[in-house]
XYZ file of C-alpha atoms in Angstrom:
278
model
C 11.914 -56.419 39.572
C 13.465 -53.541 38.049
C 12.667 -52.629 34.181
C 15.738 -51.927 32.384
C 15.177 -49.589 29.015
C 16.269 -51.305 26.264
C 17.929 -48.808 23.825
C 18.190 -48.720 19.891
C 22.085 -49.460 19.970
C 20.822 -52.606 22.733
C 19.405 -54.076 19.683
C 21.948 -53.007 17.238
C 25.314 -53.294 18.603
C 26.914 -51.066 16.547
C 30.669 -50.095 17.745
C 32.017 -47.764 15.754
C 29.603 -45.126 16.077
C 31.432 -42.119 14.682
C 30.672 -43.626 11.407
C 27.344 -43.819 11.523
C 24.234 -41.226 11.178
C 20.520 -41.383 11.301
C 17.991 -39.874 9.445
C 15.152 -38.836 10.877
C 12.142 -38.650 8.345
C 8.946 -36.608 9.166
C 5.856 -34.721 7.421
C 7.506 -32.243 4.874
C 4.094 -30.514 4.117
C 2.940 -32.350 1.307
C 3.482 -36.818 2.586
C 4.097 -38.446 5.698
C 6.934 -40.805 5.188
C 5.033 -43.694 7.483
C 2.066 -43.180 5.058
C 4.449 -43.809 2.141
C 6.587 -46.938 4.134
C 3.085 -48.560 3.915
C 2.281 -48.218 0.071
C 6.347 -48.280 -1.119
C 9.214 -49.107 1.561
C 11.675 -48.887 -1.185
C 10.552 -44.945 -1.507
C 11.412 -44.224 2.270
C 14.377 -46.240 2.127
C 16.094 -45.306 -0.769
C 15.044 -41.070 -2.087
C 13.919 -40.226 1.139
C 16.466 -41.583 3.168
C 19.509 -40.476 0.340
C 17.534 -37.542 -0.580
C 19.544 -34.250 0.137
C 20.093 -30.400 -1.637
C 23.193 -28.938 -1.357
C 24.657 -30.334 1.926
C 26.190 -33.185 2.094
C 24.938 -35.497 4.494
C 26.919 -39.296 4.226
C 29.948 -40.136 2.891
C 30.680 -43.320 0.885
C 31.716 -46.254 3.580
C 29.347 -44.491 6.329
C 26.404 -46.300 8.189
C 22.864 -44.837 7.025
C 19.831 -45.364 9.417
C 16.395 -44.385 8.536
C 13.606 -43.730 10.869
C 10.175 -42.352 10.054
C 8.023 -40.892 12.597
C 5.006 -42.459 13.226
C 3.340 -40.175 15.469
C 4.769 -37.908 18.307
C 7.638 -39.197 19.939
C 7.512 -42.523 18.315
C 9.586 -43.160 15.011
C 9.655 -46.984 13.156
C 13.123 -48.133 12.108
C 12.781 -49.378 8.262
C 16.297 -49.572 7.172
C 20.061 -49.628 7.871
C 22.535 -49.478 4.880
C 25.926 -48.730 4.026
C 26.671 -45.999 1.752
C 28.578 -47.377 -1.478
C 28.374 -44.487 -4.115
C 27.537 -40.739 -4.338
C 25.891 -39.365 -7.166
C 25.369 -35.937 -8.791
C 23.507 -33.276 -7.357
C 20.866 -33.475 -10.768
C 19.167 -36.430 -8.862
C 16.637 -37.048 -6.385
C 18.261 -39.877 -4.677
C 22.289 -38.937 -4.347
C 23.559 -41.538 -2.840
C 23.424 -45.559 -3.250
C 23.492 -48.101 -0.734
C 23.541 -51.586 0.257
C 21.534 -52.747 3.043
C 23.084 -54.559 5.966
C 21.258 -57.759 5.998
C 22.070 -59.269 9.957
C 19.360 -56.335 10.561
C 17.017 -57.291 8.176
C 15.000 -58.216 11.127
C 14.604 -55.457 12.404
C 12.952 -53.527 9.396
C 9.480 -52.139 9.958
C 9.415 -53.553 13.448
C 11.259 -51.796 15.472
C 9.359 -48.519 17.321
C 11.701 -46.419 18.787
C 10.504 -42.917 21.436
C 12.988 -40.454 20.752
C 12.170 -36.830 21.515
C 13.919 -34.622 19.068
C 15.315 -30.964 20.187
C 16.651 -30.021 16.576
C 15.836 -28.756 13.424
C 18.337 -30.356 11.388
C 17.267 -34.040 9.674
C 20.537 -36.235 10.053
C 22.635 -36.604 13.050
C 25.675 -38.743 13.782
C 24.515 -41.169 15.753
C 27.128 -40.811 18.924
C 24.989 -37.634 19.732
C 21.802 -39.531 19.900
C 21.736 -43.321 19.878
C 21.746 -43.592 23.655
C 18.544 -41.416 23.655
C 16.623 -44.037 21.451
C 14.539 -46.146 23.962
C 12.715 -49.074 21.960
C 9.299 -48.784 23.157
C 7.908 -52.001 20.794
C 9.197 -55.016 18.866
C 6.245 -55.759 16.374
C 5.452 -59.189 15.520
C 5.097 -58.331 12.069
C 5.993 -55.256 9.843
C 4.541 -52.246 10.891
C 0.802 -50.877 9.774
C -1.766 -48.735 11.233
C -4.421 -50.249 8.614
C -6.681 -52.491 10.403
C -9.421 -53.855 8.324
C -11.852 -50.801 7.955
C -14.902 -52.979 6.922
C -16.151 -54.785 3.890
C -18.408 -51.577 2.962
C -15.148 -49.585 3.035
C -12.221 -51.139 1.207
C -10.985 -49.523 -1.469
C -7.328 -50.522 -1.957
C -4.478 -49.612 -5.147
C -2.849 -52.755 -6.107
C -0.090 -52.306 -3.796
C -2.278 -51.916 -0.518
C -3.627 -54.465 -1.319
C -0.384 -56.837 -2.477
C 0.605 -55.528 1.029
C -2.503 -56.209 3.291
C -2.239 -59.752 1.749
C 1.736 -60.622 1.554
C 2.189 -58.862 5.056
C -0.150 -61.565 6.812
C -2.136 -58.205 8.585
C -4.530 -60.406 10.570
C -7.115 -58.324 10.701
C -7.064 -58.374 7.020
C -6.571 -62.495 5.903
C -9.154 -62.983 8.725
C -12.064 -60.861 7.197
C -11.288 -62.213 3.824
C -10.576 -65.674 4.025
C -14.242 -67.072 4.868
C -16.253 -64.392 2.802
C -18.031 -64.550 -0.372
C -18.294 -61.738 -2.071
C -18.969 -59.771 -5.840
C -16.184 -56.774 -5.870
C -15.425 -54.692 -8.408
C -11.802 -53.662 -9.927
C -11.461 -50.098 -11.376
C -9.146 -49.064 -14.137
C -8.325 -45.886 -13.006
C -6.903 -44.968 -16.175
C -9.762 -45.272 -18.575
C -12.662 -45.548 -15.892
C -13.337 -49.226 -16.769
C -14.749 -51.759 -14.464
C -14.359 -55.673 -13.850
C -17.148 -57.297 -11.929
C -16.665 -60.473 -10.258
C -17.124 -62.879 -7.768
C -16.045 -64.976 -4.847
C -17.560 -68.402 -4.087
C -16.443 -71.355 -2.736
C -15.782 -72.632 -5.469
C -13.122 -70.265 -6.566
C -11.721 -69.978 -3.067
C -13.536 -67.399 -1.209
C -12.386 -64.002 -1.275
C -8.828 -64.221 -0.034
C -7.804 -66.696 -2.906
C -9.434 -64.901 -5.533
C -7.617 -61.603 -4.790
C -4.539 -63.330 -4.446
C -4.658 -64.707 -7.576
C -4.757 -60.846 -8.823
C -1.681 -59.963 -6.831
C -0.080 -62.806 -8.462
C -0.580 -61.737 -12.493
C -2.884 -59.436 -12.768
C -5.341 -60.939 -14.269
C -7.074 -64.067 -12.271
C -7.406 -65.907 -15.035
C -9.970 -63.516 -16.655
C -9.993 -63.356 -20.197
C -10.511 -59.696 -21.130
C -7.944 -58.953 -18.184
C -5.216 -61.214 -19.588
C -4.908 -59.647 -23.130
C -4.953 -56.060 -20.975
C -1.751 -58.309 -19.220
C 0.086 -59.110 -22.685
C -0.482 -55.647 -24.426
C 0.087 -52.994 -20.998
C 2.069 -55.014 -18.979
C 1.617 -56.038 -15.784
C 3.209 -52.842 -14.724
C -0.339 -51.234 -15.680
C -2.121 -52.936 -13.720
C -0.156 -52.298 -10.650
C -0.041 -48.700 -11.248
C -3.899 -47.796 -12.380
C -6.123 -51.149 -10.906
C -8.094 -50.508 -7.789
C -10.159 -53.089 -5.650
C -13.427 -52.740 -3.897
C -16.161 -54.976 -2.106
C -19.379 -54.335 -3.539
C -21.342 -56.738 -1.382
C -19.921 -59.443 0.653
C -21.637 -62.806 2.208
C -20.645 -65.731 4.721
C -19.505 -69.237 3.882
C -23.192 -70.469 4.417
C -24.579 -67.991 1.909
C -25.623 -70.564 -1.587
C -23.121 -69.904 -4.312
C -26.137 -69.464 -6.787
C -27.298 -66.029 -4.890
C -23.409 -65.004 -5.469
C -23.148 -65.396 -9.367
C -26.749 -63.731 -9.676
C -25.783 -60.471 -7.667
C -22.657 -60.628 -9.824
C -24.679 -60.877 -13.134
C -27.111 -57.827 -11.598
C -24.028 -55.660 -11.115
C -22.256 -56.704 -14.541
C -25.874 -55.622 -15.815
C -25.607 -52.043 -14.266
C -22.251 -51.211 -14.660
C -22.898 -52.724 -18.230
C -19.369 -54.136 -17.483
C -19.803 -56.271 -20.775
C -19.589 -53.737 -23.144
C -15.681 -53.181 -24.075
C -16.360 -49.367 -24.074
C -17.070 -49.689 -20.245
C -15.469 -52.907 -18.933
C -13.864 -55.663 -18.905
C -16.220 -58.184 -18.179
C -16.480 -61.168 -21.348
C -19.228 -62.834 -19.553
């Protein structure tokens, strides 16, 4: 049995290629786009993929594909949109798009090998298309973040809104049967929240969950932070960590006195240091 490649355009159909062009996103010095796709798709897929000086590089009506290079060869499709507007040179993102929903699919799934023998960052895709071999279909959307271990998470609110709402099974597996006491960090003002996860409040998957979902958890102290900041502040400044972590079989009671020891050294009480009410 012979094994056919399967190219991009296999997957894509797209006909009319002369109005299309891809952009091909790598390491400008400073971020790696697929490092970026990970904490903020929208940032890829929108300034870096629209992003452009003084050349012009889509018109309005044209086909936009974005691909971000993983590693090597290898480059992860994350978006394909139709260009609707230009905008002024004074902005960072100068074009606008819509994206082309029958590939929705296809978004952070799709690894493509592609070896690239230019300098120049978007190129119409009749050149190249027909180079694009698809060397994976990912069951899920793309991430190279396997669970690192309970002694060494340490996630912003967005890794970890994405480790959760992504279904990484590495991730909801390692969480969903653990108790644990973590901390949250206000990055802003160096505050701490100390609490717990028993099985009473749904192990440690349901209790960060419930902070992805407003912020808070249904802490007090956390809530009014909620009404006054905005959840917006929380998203930008919170970070979470495990500070010790326990199976199913462990006694609840050991749980809420390790929590109590570590509210007691971090003094996570006091308002001036955290935001603990308890």
């Amino acid at each position: 049995m012979i094994n056919k490649e399967i190219k991009l355009n296999d997957l894509l159909k797209i006909h009319d290629l002369e109005n299309v062009r891809i952009k091909l996103n790598k390491f400008n010095g400073v971020d790696d786009p697929i490092d970026l796709f990970q904490k903020d798709p929208d940032l890829v897929n929108n300034q870096w993929l629209f992003w452009r000086e003084k050349r012009r590089f889509f018109n309005v009506g044209q086909i936009a594909i974005n691909l971000i290079r993983v590693q090597g060869d290898v480059y992860l499709l994350t978006t394909i949109k139709r260009v609707t507007k230009e905008l002024g040179l004074e902005n960072n993102i100068n074009y606008e798009g819509e994206e082309l929903d029958r590939y929705q699919p296809f978004f952070g799934r799709v690894l493509v090998k592609f070896h690239e023998n230019f300098s120049t960052t978007v190129v119409g895709a009749a050149q190249i298309i027909n180079q694009m071999v698809v060397s994976q279909l990912l069951p899920d959307v793309y991430t190279n973040q396997g669970f690192p271990g309970y002694d060494s998470v340490c996630l912003s609110y967005s890794e970890l809104k994405s480790a959760l709402e992504r279904y990484k099974s590495e991730w909801i597996a390692a969480l969903s049967n653990q108790k644990a006491v973590y901390l949250i960090r206000d990055k802003c003002n160096g505050k701490v929240y100390v609490g717990s996860a028993t099985s009473q409040k749904g192990m440690l998957l349901n209790r960060w969950k419930s902070y992805m979902a407003n912020g808070h958890g249904g802490n007090k102290s956390l809530k009014n932070l909620v009404m006054t900041r905005g959840f917006d502040y929380v998203k930008k400044y919170f970070q979470y960590s495990i500070l010790e972590n326990y199976n199913a079989r462990v006694d609840d009671s050991l749980i809420l006195k390790r929590e109590t020891w570590w509210k007691n050294t971090f003094d996570s009480r006091n308002p001036k240091f955290g935001y603990n009410d308890n």
